[in-house]
Amino acid sequence: MKKILMATAALLACLYGNPTLYAQRPASSPNLTVLLNNHTRMVPLRDLGHRDIAYVSRLTTPAFAVVGDMLERYAPVERFGIPEHIDQYHGLDEQLKYFNTIILGLEAADLGDKRLLQFISTQAVGKQVILTVFGAGVKLRELDFVHYPILWNPELSEISARNAAMSVFGGIACTARLPQSFSARYSTGAGFTTEQTRLAYTDAQALGIDAAYLEGAIDAIAEEAIRERATPGAVVLVAKGGKVIFEKAYGHHTYTGDRLTQVSDLFDMASITKITATTPTIMRLVERGVINLDSTMGHYLLQAQNTNKNRTKLRDIMLHEAGFIPYIPFYRDLKPGDLSPDSSAAYSVKVADGCFIRTGYYQDVMWPIMLYSKLNSPGTYVYSDISMYVMKEVAEHQTGIPIQEYIQQEFYRPLGMKTAGYLPRQRFSKGRIVPTEDDKGFRKILLQGYVHDQGAAMAGGIAGHAGLFATANDLAIYGQLLLNRGEYGGDRYFKGETVDLFTSRQSAVSRRGLGFDRWDPDTTKHYPSRLASDATFGHTGYTGTCIWIDPKEQLIYVFLSNRVHPAVSTKLSTLNIRGRIQDAVYEAIYSVE
């Protein structure tokens, strides 16, 4: 079977011209990085939400580019080159003025440059500096005066570059020691020990999994999806035991084939927004005693007090058992004059390129419709987007902070989730965002960087149930936070029991957790996949996305696609692409267990 899958992958590469960008990784090897001068425990870096990081190195050295690429997996990092001439240092000093954390990539030979060392010492005044040094250890004597961290590797290679960068952020533990004395300060056996605190990036072989088999199995299914026009492209990421062991992009942004899909592309998360924005906000507020899930809408929302939802409990809302109707097609009730092709004070809410909705439309029209909508008897499971519209309102009334700001401040920036967020066109180039539907009816334009969900779009692109965009890497970071039961990067975001409460089955009538979807005990459904364990939790998204987290296998599976391009299609589901790829991952794991 393995040979068939590998041969299939090779054939598909020939047929499709290998239309992928794969984050190829060398085989795992011991981390030879020696951490020196870490008395203040600066490494691994923490407090990412308050860091502005610059990486300075020889831009012409390929291995230093590898360091930079890996650093950017963990946090926003801006790159600068070491000056070739003495008179250029003043310019670099000016460029680094607004950064508070400076990481330098140096070869041992660079340590003989007194002007460079003087420049580094100047940067260390008022800033945090970390040196990554590669090459002959004898040169470390030039750094006897240094008191900030040094990560030394005996050679400069792709593997050592990757390991050094991961060591900076705790993606890999530092345990190595100096093999001999290079100076009085840097003597035999010197070195600090750290622990892994963030995701590592390695090869499946590091866990004893046949990497070629895993790739071949996933390739075959992903390429089937593209061939059958279930989606023009996709990104698949797999992490196990705190290590990203597979990450690959397939196909193109559109069927025209103009732009290859890349692992760094942003996708519309659709309903994954529910568990990555609204639910963690509610988890934080419940944990801190700000809200009580057994209190009611009317207790927290004055506008709900004179409606049929006054006594609706938040717990029922989070379980989709409040009695809300499933869906309100707000866009079908738009009246002449509600939309404008131009922005103005009267039409200040952008719905898409060349499409603006009347200012205050959400507050004046949409929210009252939801508040006064029909309410059925509670206790029956009916999946409804209204649930997360409501929970966003509850959260914002209690924090006094718009949810798009709260999640950045409390979660995304500290975690290093540098792409996740609402309104991506305000932060990233249009070309990096995978387009969704060519909307012929409502917005009359190809949607790219504006949320696909009509209701979320009419709310200004920011809603509790949809609106988030992110990369697969950012979802993996969030998934690892939950696998770690609330801890990541050496910091605790939730109590373990809070994560357990929200992600475990909390309903007597459905499979649901609080906000989170879960494995279905009805084994005829094979949801989310045939081999997923009964502990699995996560969510899917209408645009063709999913994240599933399996604590029993310490596994994170992320699938991102734009199956709604150019128009909504059900082929991704009918072909069971997401579930089959998930099962292929389990099969690869079980083949070595």
XYZ file of C-alpha atoms in Angstrom, residues 21-523:
503
model
C 4.703 24.894 -1.923
C 5.872 22.573 0.817
C 7.754 23.653 3.903
C 10.421 20.990 3.353
C 12.376 20.188 6.480
C 15.577 18.263 6.988
C 15.428 15.129 9.079
C 15.440 15.768 12.816
C 18.813 15.766 14.565
C 20.009 16.540 18.097
C 20.033 20.204 19.015
C 23.718 21.091 19.346
C 22.917 24.702 20.213
C 24.714 25.727 23.406
C 22.946 28.471 25.338
C 25.320 30.779 27.211
C 24.820 33.834 29.451
C 21.170 33.057 30.147
C 21.308 34.068 33.804
C 18.215 36.269 33.433
C 16.313 33.503 31.584
C 15.661 35.743 28.615
C 15.686 32.629 26.410
C 13.210 31.266 25.481
C 11.651 34.628 24.688
C 8.373 35.372 26.428
C 5.975 38.322 26.527
C 5.688 38.362 22.728
C 2.779 40.784 22.849
C 5.099 43.571 23.954
C 8.069 42.786 21.739
C 9.155 44.480 18.548
C 11.751 42.087 17.164
C 14.489 42.761 14.623
C 16.771 40.133 13.135
C 20.157 41.375 11.889
C 22.456 39.143 9.826
C 24.428 38.803 6.595
C 21.594 38.883 4.089
C 23.674 37.120 1.452
C 24.239 34.006 3.580
C 21.503 31.393 2.817
C 21.609 29.750 6.260
C 20.871 33.082 7.923
C 17.754 33.332 5.770
C 16.727 29.964 7.245
C 17.134 31.451 10.730
C 14.946 34.386 9.754
C 12.267 32.164 8.237
C 12.102 30.052 11.373
C 12.025 33.049 13.707
C 9.017 34.328 11.798
C 7.124 31.142 12.673
C 6.923 32.381 16.238
C 6.456 36.148 16.077
C 6.546 39.145 13.731
C 10.203 39.728 12.896
C 11.702 42.414 10.662
C 15.003 41.640 8.959
C 18.034 43.887 8.466
C 21.457 43.346 6.973
C 24.798 43.830 8.707
C 26.480 46.838 7.064
C 29.366 46.215 4.689
C 30.963 49.573 5.478
C 31.634 51.384 8.741
C 29.742 54.514 7.703
C 26.517 52.495 7.291
C 26.176 51.607 10.986
C 24.570 54.942 11.828
C 21.806 54.209 9.338
C 21.191 50.749 10.798
C 21.150 52.220 14.300
C 18.407 54.598 13.198
C 16.427 51.752 11.633
C 16.579 49.736 14.855
C 15.510 52.627 17.036
C 11.948 51.414 17.579
C 12.765 47.742 18.216
C 13.148 46.494 21.774
C 14.481 43.010 20.967
C 17.445 42.473 18.633
C 18.490 38.995 17.444
C 21.774 38.811 15.559
C 22.986 36.049 13.263
C 26.783 35.924 13.188
C 29.497 33.645 11.894
C 32.450 33.119 14.188
C 34.616 35.139 11.824
C 32.382 38.169 12.436
C 33.531 38.249 16.072
C 36.861 39.687 14.984
C 35.108 42.816 13.697
C 35.573 45.304 16.553
C 33.276 47.867 14.953
C 30.464 45.290 14.743
C 30.943 44.262 18.381
C 30.882 47.896 19.440
C 27.650 48.388 17.500
C 26.093 45.341 19.196
C 27.110 46.620 22.624
C 25.429 49.929 21.842
C 22.206 48.141 20.907
C 22.268 46.285 24.230
C 21.772 49.560 26.070
C 18.048 49.676 26.814
C 17.223 46.748 24.512
C 17.296 42.974 24.841
C 19.936 41.419 22.596
C 20.457 37.777 21.647
C 23.417 36.532 19.609
C 23.254 33.396 17.475
C 26.824 32.447 16.610
C 27.934 29.723 14.192
C 31.446 28.374 13.723
C 34.735 27.896 15.570
C 34.206 28.075 19.309
C 37.643 29.572 19.864
C 36.188 32.870 18.666
C 33.837 32.999 21.650
C 36.693 34.526 23.653
C 35.934 37.744 21.774
C 32.619 37.811 23.669
C 34.007 37.500 27.194
C 32.624 40.962 27.946
C 29.088 40.018 26.859
C 26.376 39.405 29.456
C 23.399 38.843 27.137
C 22.441 35.410 25.769
C 24.523 33.653 23.132
C 23.322 30.594 21.225
C 26.412 28.934 19.770
C 26.563 26.176 17.170
C 29.828 24.629 15.987
C 28.803 24.861 12.332
C 26.544 26.884 10.072
C 24.092 24.618 8.276
C 20.397 24.510 7.543
C 19.791 22.188 10.500
C 21.839 24.258 12.965
C 20.171 27.444 11.696
C 16.700 25.998 12.250
C 17.598 24.657 15.684
C 19.108 27.957 16.807
C 15.989 29.863 15.783
C 13.680 27.350 17.473
C 15.851 27.557 20.594
C 15.311 31.323 20.790
C 11.561 30.814 21.159
C 11.475 27.507 22.987
C 10.439 25.430 20.009
C 13.231 23.067 20.962
C 15.003 22.516 24.272
C 18.626 23.520 24.852
C 20.649 20.855 26.660
C 24.052 20.946 24.933
C 27.243 22.025 26.708
C 30.539 23.460 25.516
C 32.801 20.535 24.551
C 35.955 22.336 25.653
C 37.157 25.569 27.198
C 37.412 28.506 24.841
C 38.079 31.151 27.476
C 37.806 31.703 31.227
C 34.167 32.682 30.789
C 33.241 29.994 28.293
C 34.684 26.820 29.809
C 34.110 23.111 29.355
C 30.581 22.081 30.312
C 29.176 25.619 30.243
C 25.605 25.976 29.034
C 22.070 26.565 30.244
C 19.183 24.134 29.979
C 15.757 25.117 28.695
C 12.530 23.240 27.991
C 10.359 23.140 24.908
C 7.547 25.636 25.418
C 6.301 26.211 21.856
C 5.730 24.216 18.688
C 8.734 22.637 17.007
C 9.036 22.207 13.243
C 10.497 18.922 12.144
C 9.918 15.883 9.957
C 7.473 13.062 10.649
C 10.476 10.758 10.753
C 11.414 12.371 14.076
C 8.446 10.522 15.597
C 9.163 7.300 13.745
C 6.396 7.984 11.208
C 7.086 7.159 7.569
C 7.181 10.681 6.127
C 6.965 9.511 2.503
C 3.916 7.372 3.274
C 2.204 10.219 5.126
C 2.859 12.687 2.312
C 1.797 10.239 -0.382
C -1.485 9.462 1.361
C -2.370 13.125 1.892
C -1.210 14.124 -1.604
C -3.504 11.601 -3.258
C -6.622 12.888 -1.470
C -5.756 16.586 -1.791
C -5.076 16.266 -5.497
C -8.365 14.372 -5.908
C -10.135 17.350 -4.350
C -8.522 19.697 -6.856
C -9.089 17.377 -9.824
C -12.777 16.987 -8.918
C -13.086 20.775 -8.451
C -14.053 20.439 -4.793
C -11.615 23.293 -4.116
C -8.936 25.036 -6.201
C -6.365 24.766 -3.419
C -5.727 23.790 0.169
C -3.227 23.762 3.014
C -2.829 20.765 5.314
C -0.934 20.901 8.612
C -0.366 18.112 11.116
C 1.246 18.485 14.543
C 1.853 15.659 16.980
C 3.410 15.784 20.411
C 4.176 19.488 20.099
C 5.901 19.077 16.722
C 4.637 20.188 13.317
C 5.447 17.119 11.241
C 3.584 17.937 8.030
C 2.707 21.195 6.325
C 1.983 21.466 2.638
C 0.090 23.667 0.217
C -1.799 22.336 -2.783
C -3.198 23.831 -5.952
C -3.915 27.478 -6.605
C -5.955 30.369 -5.250
C -8.393 30.004 -8.157
C -9.011 27.582 -11.008
C -7.323 30.000 -13.407
C -4.028 28.885 -11.863
C -2.613 32.399 -11.610
C -1.275 32.083 -8.068
C 0.030 29.013 -6.263
C -1.350 28.345 -2.811
C 1.313 28.805 -0.136
C 1.452 27.666 3.475
C 1.726 31.333 4.493
C -1.595 32.263 2.850
C -4.524 33.519 4.904
C -7.885 31.751 4.629
C -11.389 32.771 5.687
C -11.969 30.678 8.824
C -15.781 30.968 8.714
C -17.234 29.195 11.800
C -13.806 28.347 13.202
C -14.157 31.956 14.407
C -16.551 30.601 17.024
C -13.833 28.612 18.828
C -10.828 30.849 18.125
C -12.277 34.275 18.930
C -15.579 34.244 20.803
C -15.164 31.060 22.838
C -11.682 31.820 24.261
C -12.977 35.264 25.223
C -15.870 33.664 27.086
C -13.494 31.123 28.664
C -11.360 33.954 30.022
C -14.369 35.849 31.393
C -15.882 32.749 33.004
C -12.557 31.842 34.584
C -12.194 35.310 36.074
C -15.734 35.334 37.398
C -16.829 38.163 35.122
C -19.686 36.164 33.653
C -21.613 33.120 34.855
C -22.821 30.639 32.257
C -25.932 29.972 34.323
C -26.944 33.629 34.251
C -29.168 34.990 31.509
C -29.033 37.259 28.475
C -31.162 39.776 30.301
C -28.708 39.872 33.192
C -25.907 41.050 30.904
C -27.755 42.794 28.065
C -30.229 45.558 28.832
C -31.619 45.340 25.295
C -32.626 41.718 25.882
C -34.653 42.371 29.028
C -37.910 43.218 27.262
C -37.632 40.379 24.741
C -38.444 36.687 24.724
C -34.736 36.032 25.364
C -34.547 37.757 28.737
C -34.288 34.453 30.648
C -32.201 32.576 28.079
C -29.171 31.073 29.812
C -25.670 31.593 28.446
C -24.873 27.912 28.925
C -27.736 26.957 26.607
C -26.502 29.500 24.077
C -22.986 28.045 24.082
C -24.449 24.541 23.572
C -26.796 25.652 20.755
C -29.747 24.603 22.919
C -31.256 28.017 23.640
C -34.125 27.664 21.155
C -32.752 30.136 18.607
C -33.742 29.699 14.980
C -30.872 28.349 12.845
C -30.252 31.248 10.495
C -31.459 34.696 9.508
C -30.659 35.696 5.879
C -30.241 39.387 6.624
C -28.973 40.235 3.150
C -32.277 39.197 1.575
C -34.075 41.983 3.436
C -31.851 44.800 2.209
C -33.832 47.737 0.854
C -32.962 50.263 -1.850
C -30.652 52.772 -0.264
C -29.116 50.373 2.242
C -26.006 49.846 0.092
C -23.738 52.280 -1.738
C -20.756 51.781 -4.068
C -18.982 54.667 -2.339
C -17.860 55.375 1.196
C -19.278 58.344 3.097
C -20.396 59.302 6.580
C -23.787 57.788 5.764
C -22.199 54.607 4.329
C -19.123 54.014 6.441
C -19.229 50.219 6.850
C -17.325 48.378 4.151
C -18.862 45.063 3.134
C -16.530 44.359 0.185
C -14.588 46.226 -2.475
C -16.966 48.827 -3.904
C -19.761 47.936 -1.481
C -20.679 49.888 1.663
C -23.674 49.460 3.957
C -25.581 52.145 5.763
C -23.875 53.350 8.943
C -25.399 51.772 12.033
C -27.169 49.029 10.074
C -26.074 46.272 12.469
C -27.171 48.153 15.601
C -30.373 49.558 14.073
C -31.578 46.591 12.032
C -29.717 43.307 12.475
C -29.335 43.187 16.235
C -33.001 44.068 16.954
C -34.118 41.407 14.463
C -32.094 38.815 16.390
C -33.349 40.015 19.769
C -36.996 39.789 18.713
C -36.688 36.674 16.550
C -38.707 33.561 17.316
C -37.567 31.563 20.333
C -38.369 27.876 20.586
C -38.292 25.849 23.782
C -34.750 25.345 25.100
C -33.120 21.954 25.515
C -33.101 20.815 21.904
C -29.893 20.996 19.862
C -30.290 23.393 16.922
C -27.060 24.812 15.516
C -27.503 28.576 15.201
C -25.159 31.415 14.295
C -27.258 33.714 16.480
C -25.598 32.062 19.483
C -22.222 33.623 18.802
C -23.658 36.988 17.766
C -25.123 37.041 21.269
C -21.979 35.870 23.074
C -19.905 38.528 21.311
C -22.335 41.159 22.615
C -22.141 39.731 26.138
C -18.336 39.721 26.033
C -18.016 43.259 24.716
C -20.450 44.630 27.279
C -18.434 43.067 30.091
C -14.905 43.886 28.845
C -15.684 47.279 27.351
C -13.324 46.309 24.520
C -14.277 45.407 20.918
C -13.699 41.691 20.448
C -11.257 42.225 17.574
C -9.018 44.197 19.937
C -9.541 41.956 22.945
C -8.432 38.760 21.228
C -5.318 40.438 19.825
C -4.392 41.880 23.201
C -5.164 38.844 25.337
C -4.349 35.953 23.015
C -3.039 36.384 19.495
C -0.137 38.796 20.019
C 1.162 37.106 23.207
C 0.848 33.671 21.579
C 2.676 34.739 18.429
C -0.384 34.255 16.192
C 0.737 37.008 13.881
C -1.813 36.611 11.065
C -4.996 35.663 12.942
C -7.582 38.396 13.178
C -10.466 40.217 11.572
C -10.259 42.595 8.586
C -7.082 41.151 7.037
C -6.981 43.668 4.187
C -6.046 46.290 6.752
C -2.955 44.288 7.715
C -1.872 42.172 4.731
C -1.576 42.432 0.975
C -4.612 41.322 -1.006
C -2.603 38.709 -2.908
C -1.728 36.805 0.252
C -5.402 36.230 1.094
C -7.138 33.325 -0.626
C -10.353 34.467 -2.378
C -13.709 32.863 -1.667
C -16.936 33.277 -3.622
C -17.499 35.316 -6.747
C -20.635 36.808 -5.214
C -23.067 37.406 -8.074
C -26.038 38.405 -5.952
C -25.334 40.420 -2.820
C -21.915 42.066 -3.202
C -21.434 41.466 -6.944
C -17.668 40.969 -6.728
C -15.045 38.312 -6.080
C -14.549 38.273 -2.310
C -10.910 38.485 -1.313
C -10.028 39.537 2.206
C -13.636 40.292 3.093
C -15.595 37.721 5.065
C -17.702 35.335 3.015
C -20.541 35.105 5.548
C -23.166 37.659 4.564
C -24.291 38.527 8.084
C -20.749 39.002 9.345
C -19.999 41.177 6.330
C -23.041 43.370 7.055
C -21.775 43.712 10.633
C -18.575 45.262 9.294
C -16.605 42.022 8.958
C -16.479 41.462 12.717
C -18.867 38.950 14.237
C -18.861 36.261 16.876
C -19.571 33.442 14.452
C -17.451 34.426 11.428
C -14.965 36.993 10.196
C -11.627 35.603 11.328
C -8.794 35.006 8.827
C -5.595 33.113 9.629
C -2.873 30.776 8.412
C -2.613 27.104 9.266
C 0.407 27.855 11.463
C -1.596 30.232 13.647
C -4.351 27.655 14.084
C -1.730 25.104 15.102
C -0.425 27.463 17.796
C -3.947 27.841 19.158
C -4.480 24.100 18.990
C -1.295 23.456 20.953
C -2.413 25.945 23.601
C -5.530 23.810 24.108
C -3.588 20.527 24.004
C -1.366 21.983 26.728
C -4.536 22.675 28.737
C -4.103 26.439 28.651
C -0.327 26.923 28.653
C 1.948 27.985 25.806
C 5.302 29.686 25.487
C 5.891 29.446 29.239
C 2.757 31.477 30.007
C -0.624 30.295 31.238
C -3.705 31.633 29.465
C -6.337 29.358 31.008
C -6.578 27.004 33.937
C -6.465 23.386 32.844
C -9.926 22.745 34.235
C -11.333 25.624 32.144
C -10.057 24.025 28.939
C -11.394 20.653 30.068
C -14.820 22.130 30.803
C -15.292 23.854 27.463
C -13.800 21.145 25.231
C -15.447 18.088 26.830
C -18.978 16.934 26.133
C -21.341 19.157 28.125
C -24.683 18.314 26.548
C -27.118 15.538 27.346
C -28.743 15.831 23.909
C -25.816 16.420 21.536
C -22.092 15.813 21.089
C -21.215 19.444 21.809
C -18.885 21.086 24.262
C -19.238 24.737 25.233
C -18.613 26.465 21.927
C -16.570 23.524 20.654
C -17.778 20.793 18.338
C -16.728 17.239 19.186
C -16.433 13.642 18.089
C -19.848 12.144 17.397
C -20.716 9.026 19.435
C -22.959 7.902 16.549
C -20.297 5.738 14.923
